[in-house]
mmCIF file of C-alpha atoms and ligand atoms in Angstrom:
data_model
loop_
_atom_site.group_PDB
_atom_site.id
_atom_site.type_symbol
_atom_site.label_atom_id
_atom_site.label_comp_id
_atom_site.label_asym_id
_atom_site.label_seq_id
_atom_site.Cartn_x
_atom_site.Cartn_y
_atom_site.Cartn_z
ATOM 1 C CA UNK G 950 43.483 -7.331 27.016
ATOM 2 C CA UNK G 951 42.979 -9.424 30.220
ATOM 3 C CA UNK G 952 39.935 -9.423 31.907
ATOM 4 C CA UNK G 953 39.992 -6.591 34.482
ATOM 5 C CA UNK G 954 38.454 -9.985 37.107
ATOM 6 C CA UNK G 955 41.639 -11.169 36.847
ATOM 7 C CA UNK G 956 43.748 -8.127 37.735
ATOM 8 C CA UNK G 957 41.832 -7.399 40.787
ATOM 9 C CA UNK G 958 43.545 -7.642 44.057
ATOM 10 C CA UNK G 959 41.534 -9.977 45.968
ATOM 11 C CA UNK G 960 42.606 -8.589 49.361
ATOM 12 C CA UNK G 961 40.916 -4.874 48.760
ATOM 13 C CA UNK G 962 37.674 -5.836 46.973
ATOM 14 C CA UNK G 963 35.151 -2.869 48.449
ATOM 15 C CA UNK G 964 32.639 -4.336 50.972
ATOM 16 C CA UNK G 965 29.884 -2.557 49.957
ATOM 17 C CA UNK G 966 28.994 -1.314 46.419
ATOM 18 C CA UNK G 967 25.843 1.420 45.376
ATOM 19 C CA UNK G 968 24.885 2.036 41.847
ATOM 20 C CA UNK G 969 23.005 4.238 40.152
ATOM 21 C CA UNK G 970 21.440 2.758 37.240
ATOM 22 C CA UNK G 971 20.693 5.116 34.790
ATOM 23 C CA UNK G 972 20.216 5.615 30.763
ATOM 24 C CA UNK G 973 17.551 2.878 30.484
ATOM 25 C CA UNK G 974 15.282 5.678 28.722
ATOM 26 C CA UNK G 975 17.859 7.162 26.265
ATOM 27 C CA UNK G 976 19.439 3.471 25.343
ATOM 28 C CA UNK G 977 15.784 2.647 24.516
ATOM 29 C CA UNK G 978 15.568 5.876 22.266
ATOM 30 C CA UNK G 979 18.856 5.143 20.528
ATOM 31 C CA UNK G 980 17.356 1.616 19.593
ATOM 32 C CA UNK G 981 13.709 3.347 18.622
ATOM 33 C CA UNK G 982 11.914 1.851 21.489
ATOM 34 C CA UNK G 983 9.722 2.595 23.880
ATOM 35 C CA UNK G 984 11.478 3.580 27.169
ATOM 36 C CA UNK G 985 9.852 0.550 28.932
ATOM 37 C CA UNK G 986 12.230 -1.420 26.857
ATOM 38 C CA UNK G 987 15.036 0.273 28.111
ATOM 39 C CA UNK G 988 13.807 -0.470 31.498
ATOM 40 C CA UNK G 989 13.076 -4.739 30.513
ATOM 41 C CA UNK G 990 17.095 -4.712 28.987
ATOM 42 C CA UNK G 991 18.091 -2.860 32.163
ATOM 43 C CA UNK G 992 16.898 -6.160 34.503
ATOM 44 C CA UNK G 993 19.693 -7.980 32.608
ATOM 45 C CA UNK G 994 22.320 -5.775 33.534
ATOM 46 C CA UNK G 995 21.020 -6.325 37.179
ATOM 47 C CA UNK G 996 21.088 -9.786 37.253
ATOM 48 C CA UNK G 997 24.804 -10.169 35.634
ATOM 49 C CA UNK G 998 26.330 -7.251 38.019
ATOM 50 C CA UNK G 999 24.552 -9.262 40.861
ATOM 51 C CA UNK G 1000 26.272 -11.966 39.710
ATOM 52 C CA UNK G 1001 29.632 -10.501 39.275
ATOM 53 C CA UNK G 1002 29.706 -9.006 42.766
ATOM 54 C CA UNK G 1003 28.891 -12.521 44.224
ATOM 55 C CA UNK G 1004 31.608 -14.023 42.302
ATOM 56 C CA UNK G 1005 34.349 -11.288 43.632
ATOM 57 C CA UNK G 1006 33.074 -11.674 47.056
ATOM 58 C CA UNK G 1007 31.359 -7.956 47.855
ATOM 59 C CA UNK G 1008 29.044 -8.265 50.453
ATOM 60 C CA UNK G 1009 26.855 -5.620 50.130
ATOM 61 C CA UNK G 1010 25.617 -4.160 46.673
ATOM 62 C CA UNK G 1011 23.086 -1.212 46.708
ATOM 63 C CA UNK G 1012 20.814 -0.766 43.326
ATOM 64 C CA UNK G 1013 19.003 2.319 43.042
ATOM 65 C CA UNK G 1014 16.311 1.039 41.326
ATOM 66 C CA UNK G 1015 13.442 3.684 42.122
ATOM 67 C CA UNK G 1016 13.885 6.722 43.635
ATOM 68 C CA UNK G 1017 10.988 9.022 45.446
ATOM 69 C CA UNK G 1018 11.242 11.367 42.658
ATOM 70 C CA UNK G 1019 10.366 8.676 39.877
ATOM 71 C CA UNK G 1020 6.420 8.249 41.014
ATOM 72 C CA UNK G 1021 6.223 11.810 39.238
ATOM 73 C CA UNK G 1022 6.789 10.259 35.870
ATOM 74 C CA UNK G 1023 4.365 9.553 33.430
ATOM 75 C CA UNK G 1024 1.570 6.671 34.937
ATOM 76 C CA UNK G 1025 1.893 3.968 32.267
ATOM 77 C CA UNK G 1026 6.121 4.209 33.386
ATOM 78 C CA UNK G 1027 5.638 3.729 36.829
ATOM 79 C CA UNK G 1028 2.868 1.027 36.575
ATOM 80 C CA UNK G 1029 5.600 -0.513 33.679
ATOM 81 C CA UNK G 1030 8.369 -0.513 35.964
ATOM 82 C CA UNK G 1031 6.399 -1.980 39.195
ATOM 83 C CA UNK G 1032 5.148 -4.583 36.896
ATOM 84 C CA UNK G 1033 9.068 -5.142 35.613
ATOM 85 C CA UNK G 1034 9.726 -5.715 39.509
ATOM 86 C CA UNK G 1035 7.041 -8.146 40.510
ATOM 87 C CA UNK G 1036 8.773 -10.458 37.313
ATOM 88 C CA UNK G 1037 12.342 -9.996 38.117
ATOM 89 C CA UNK G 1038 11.318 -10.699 41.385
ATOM 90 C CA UNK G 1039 9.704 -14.086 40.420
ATOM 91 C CA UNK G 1040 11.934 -15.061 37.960
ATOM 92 C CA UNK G 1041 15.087 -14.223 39.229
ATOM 93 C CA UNK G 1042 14.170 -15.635 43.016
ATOM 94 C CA UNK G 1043 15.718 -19.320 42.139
ATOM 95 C CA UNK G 1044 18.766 -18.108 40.482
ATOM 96 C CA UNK G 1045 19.622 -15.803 43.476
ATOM 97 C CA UNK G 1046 18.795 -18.604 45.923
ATOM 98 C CA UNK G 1047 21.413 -20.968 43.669
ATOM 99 C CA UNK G 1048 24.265 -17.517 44.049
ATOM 100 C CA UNK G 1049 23.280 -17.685 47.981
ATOM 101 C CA UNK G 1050 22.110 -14.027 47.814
ATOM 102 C CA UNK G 1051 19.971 -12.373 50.275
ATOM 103 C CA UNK G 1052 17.645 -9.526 49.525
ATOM 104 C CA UNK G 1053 17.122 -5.927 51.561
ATOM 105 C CA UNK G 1054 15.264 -3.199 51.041
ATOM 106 C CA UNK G 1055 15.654 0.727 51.852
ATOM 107 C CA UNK G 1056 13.195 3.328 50.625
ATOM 108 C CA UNK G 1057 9.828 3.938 51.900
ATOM 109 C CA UNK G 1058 8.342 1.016 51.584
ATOM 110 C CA UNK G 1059 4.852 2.115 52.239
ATOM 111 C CA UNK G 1060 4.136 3.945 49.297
ATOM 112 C CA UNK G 1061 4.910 0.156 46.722
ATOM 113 C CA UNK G 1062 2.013 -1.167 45.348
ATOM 114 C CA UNK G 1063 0.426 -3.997 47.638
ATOM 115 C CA UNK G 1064 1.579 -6.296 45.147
ATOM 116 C CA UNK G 1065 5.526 -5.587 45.085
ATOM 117 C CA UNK G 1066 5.113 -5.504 48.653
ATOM 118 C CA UNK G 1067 4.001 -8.935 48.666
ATOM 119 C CA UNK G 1068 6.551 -10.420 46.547
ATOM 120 C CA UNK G 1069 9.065 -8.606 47.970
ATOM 121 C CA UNK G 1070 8.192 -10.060 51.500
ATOM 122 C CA UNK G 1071 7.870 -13.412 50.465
ATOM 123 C CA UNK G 1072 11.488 -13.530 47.937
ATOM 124 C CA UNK G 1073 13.191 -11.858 51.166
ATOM 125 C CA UNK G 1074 11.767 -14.517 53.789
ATOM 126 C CA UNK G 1075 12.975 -17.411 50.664
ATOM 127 C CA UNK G 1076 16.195 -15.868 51.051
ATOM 128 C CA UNK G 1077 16.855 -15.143 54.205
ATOM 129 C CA UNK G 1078 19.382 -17.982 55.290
ATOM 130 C CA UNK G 1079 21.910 -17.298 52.901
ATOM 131 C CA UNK G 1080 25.216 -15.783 53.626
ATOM 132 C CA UNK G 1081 26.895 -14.621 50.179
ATOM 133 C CA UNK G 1082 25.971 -11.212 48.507
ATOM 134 C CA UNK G 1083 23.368 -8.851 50.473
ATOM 135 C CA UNK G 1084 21.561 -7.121 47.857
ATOM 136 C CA UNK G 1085 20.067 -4.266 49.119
ATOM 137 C CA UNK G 1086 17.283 -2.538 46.396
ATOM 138 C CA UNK G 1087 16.273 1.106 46.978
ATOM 139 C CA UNK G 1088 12.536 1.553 46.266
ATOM 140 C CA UNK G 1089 10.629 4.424 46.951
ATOM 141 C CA UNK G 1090 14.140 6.007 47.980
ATOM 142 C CA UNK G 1091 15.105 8.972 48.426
ATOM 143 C CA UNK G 1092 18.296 10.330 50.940
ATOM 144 C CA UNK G 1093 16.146 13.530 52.226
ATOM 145 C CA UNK G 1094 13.134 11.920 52.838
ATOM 146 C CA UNK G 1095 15.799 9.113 55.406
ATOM 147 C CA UNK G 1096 17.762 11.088 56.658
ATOM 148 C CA UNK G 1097 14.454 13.650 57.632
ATOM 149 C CA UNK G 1098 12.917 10.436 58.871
ATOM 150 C CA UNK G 1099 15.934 9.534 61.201
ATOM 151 C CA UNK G 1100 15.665 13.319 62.610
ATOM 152 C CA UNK G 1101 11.711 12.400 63.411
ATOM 153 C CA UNK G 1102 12.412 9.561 65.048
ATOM 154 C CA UNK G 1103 15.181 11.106 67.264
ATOM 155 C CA UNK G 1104 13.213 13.574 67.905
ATOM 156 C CA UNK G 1105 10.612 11.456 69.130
ATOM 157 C CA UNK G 1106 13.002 9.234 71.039
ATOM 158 C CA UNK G 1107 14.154 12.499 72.855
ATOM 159 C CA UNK G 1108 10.933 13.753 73.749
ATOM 160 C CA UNK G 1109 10.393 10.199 75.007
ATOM 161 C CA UNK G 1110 13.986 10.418 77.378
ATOM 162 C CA UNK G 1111 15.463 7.383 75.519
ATOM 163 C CA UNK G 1112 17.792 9.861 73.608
ATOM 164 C CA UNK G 1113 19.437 12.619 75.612
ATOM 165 C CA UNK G 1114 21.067 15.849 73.764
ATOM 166 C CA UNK G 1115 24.546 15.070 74.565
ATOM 167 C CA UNK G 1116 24.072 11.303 73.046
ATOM 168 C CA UNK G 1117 23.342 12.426 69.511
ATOM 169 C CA UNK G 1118 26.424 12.424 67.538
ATOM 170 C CA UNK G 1119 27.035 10.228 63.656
ATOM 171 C CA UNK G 1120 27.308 7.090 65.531
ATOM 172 C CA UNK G 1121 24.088 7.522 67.310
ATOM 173 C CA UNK G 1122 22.252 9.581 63.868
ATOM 174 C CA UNK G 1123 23.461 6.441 61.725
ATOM 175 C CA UNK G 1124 21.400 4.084 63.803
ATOM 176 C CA UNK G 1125 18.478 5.566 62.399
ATOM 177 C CA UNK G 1126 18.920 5.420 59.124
ATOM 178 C CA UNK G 1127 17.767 2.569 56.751
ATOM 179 C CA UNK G 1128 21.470 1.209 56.226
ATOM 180 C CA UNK G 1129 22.208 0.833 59.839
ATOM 181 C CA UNK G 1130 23.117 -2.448 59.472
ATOM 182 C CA UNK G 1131 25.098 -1.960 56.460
ATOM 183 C CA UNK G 1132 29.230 -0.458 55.961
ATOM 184 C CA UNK G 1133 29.201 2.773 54.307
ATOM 185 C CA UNK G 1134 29.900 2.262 50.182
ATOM 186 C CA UNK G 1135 33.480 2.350 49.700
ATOM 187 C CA UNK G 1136 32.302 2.756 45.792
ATOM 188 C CA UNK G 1137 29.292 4.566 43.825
ATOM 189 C CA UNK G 1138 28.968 3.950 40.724
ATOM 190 C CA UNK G 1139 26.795 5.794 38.083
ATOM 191 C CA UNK G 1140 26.212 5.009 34.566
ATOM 192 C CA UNK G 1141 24.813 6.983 31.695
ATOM 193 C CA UNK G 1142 27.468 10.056 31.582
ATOM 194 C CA UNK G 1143 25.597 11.579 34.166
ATOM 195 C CA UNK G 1144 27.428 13.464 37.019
ATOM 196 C CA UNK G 1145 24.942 13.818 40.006
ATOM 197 C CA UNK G 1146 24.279 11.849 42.705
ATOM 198 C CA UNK G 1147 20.353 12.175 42.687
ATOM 199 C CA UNK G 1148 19.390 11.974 46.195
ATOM 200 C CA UNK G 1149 21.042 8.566 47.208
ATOM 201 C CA UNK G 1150 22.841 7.841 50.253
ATOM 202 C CA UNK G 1151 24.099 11.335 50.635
ATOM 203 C CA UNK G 1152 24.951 10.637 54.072
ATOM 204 C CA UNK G 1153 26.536 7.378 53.841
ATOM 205 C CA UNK G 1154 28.858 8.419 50.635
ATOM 206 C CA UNK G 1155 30.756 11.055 52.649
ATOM 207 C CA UNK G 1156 33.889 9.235 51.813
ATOM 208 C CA UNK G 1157 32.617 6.902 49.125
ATOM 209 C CA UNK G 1158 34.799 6.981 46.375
ATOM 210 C CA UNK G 1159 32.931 7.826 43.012
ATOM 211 C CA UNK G 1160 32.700 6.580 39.455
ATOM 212 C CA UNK G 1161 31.326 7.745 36.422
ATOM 213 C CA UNK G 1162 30.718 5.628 33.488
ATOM 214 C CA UNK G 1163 29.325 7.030 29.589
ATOM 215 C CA UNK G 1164 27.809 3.352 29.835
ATOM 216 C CA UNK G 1165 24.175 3.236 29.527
ATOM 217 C CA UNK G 1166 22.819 0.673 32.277
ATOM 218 C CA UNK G 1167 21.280 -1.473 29.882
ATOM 219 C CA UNK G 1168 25.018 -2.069 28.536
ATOM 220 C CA UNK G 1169 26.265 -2.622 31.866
ATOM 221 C CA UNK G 1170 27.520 -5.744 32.749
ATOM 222 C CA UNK G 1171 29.948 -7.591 35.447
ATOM 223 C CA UNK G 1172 32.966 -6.725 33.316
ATOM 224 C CA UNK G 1173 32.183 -3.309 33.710
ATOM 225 C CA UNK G 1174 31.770 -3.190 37.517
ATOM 226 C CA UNK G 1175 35.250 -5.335 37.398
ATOM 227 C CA UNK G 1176 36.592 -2.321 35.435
ATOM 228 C CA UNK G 1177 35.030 0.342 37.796
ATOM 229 C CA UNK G 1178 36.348 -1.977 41.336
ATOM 230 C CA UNK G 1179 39.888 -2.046 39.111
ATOM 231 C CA UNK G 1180 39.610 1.505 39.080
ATOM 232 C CA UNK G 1181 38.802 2.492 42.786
ATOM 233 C CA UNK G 1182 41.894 -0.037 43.683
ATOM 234 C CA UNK G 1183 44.355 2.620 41.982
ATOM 235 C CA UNK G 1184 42.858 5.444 43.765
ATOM 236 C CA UNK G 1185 44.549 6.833 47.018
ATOM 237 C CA UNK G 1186 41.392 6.781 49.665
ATOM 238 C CA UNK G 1187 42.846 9.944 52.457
ATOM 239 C CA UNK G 1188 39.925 9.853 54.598
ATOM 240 C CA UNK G 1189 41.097 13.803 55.053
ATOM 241 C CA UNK G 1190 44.315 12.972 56.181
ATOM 242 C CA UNK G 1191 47.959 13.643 53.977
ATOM 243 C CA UNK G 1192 49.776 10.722 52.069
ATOM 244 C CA UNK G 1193 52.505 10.403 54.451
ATOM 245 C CA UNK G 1194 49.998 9.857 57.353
ATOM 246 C CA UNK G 1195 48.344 7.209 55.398
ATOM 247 C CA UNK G 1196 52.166 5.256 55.178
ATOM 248 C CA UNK G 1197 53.097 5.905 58.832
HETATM 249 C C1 FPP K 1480 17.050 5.003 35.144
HETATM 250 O O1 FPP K 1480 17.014 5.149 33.746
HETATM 251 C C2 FPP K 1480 16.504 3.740 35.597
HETATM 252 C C3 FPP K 1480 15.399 3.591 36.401
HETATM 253 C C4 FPP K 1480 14.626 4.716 36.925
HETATM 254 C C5 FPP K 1480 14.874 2.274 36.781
HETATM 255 C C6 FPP K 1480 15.864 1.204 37.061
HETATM 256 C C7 FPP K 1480 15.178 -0.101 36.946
HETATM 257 C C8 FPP K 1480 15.685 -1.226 36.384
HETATM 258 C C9 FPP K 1480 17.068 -1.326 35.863
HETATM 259 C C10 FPP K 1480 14.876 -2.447 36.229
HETATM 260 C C11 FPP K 1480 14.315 -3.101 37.431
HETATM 261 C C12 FPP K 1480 15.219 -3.238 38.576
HETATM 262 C C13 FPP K 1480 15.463 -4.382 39.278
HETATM 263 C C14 FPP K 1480 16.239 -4.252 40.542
HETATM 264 C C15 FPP K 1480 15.040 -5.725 38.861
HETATM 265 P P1 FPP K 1480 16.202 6.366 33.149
HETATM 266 O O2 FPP K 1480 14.829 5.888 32.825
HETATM 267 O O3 FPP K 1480 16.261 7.533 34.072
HETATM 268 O O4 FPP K 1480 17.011 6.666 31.830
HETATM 269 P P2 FPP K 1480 17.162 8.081 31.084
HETATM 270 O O5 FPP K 1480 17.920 8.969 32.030
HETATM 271 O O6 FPP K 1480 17.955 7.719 29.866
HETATM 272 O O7 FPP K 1480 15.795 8.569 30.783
#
């Protein structure tokens, strides 16, 4: 069978891709390991879907890679997976600087250890001259806790005069989000046979189209986001509207 790359039409590849990367714990059950391990295989997964999207020119790829919800798990798996972070971040920082990739963050950034913080920082300030992929890691994320945050700020900002009542409509509310200077996903994509969306980017996926993979992440790889992107390019996107309006 060809490789899905190659039967990808190169004129529709979605500018902006999310994932949720899930089934690190089970794949590490099914291969009698601790979940951590599920976790370390899961970085590789990252790093060739990072890889793939640079190579089929999307701009913007979205990783959920730890949501608000996760600090309530067990101590020595959070400490495990901040740990995993501060290494991918070191030793992944000269291959994404060779792929041109830049690095953002959404989440609430506040809550990371001083020590992802400080990598983080520094690998986004190496990167931050390059113009291929923008990957865009969600830490500390959760879609409530933005989109609550946006209403504070507006809030604040109307109290203040700067916003008026009769100003605030999606244009304005999507300012204030974390991905306001990022395109909606066209695409999420979520791996381990699970069908929920977790709180992520609840807003910004109002017309996302969505994918659902048995995969477990650790088995992910480019040739599976290929597949998924080969996938989304048969689908009819309506935007609400009929089919004949989308031919007129
Ligand atoms: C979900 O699997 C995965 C996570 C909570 C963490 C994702 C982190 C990585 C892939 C590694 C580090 C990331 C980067 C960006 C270098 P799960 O533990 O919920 O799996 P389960 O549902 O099978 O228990």
């Amino acid at each position: 069978m060809e490789s899905f790359r190659n039967r990808l039409d190169k004129n529709r590849i979605p500018k902006h891709v999310a994932v949720i990367m899930d089934g690190n714990g089970r794949w590490a059950e099914k291969h009698g390991r601790a979940r951590v391990f599920g976790h370390e295989n899961g970085v590789e997964s990252v790093r060739s879907v990072v890889e793939g999207a640079g190579e089929i020119g999307i701009k913007h790829l979205t990783l959920y890679a730890f949501s608000t919800e996760n600090w309530e798990r067990p101590k020595p798996e959070v400490e495990a997976l901040m740990e995993l972070l501060v290494h991918a971040i070191d030793n992944e920082s000269e291959l994404l600087m060779k792929n041109n990739v830049r690095l953002t963050t959404i989440g609430d950034l506040s809550k990371m250890p001083l020590k992802v913080k400080e990598r983080l920082d520094r690998c986004i300030r190496f990167l931050n001259n390059n113009t291929g992929l923008n990957l865009i890691l969600a830490l500390s994320y959760s879609s409530k806790w933005e989109i609550i945050n946006a209403v504070k700020n507006i809030v604040n900002e109307t109290i203040d005069g700067n916003v008026k009542l009769e100003m605030i409509n999606d244009k304005l509310f999507e300012k204030y989000l974390n991905t306001a200077e990022t395109p909606d996903p066209e695409l999420l994509i979520r791996t381990s046979g699970e069908f929920r969306i977790s709180n992520f980017l609840l807003w910004q996926i109002a017309y996302s189209e969505l994918y659902f993979t048995e995969k477990l992440w650790p088995d992910f790889r480019k040739e599976d986001l290929f597949e998924a992107i080969f996938d989304f390019q048969n689908r009819e996107r309506r935007f609400g509207k009929t089919s004949e309006q989308l031919t007129m």
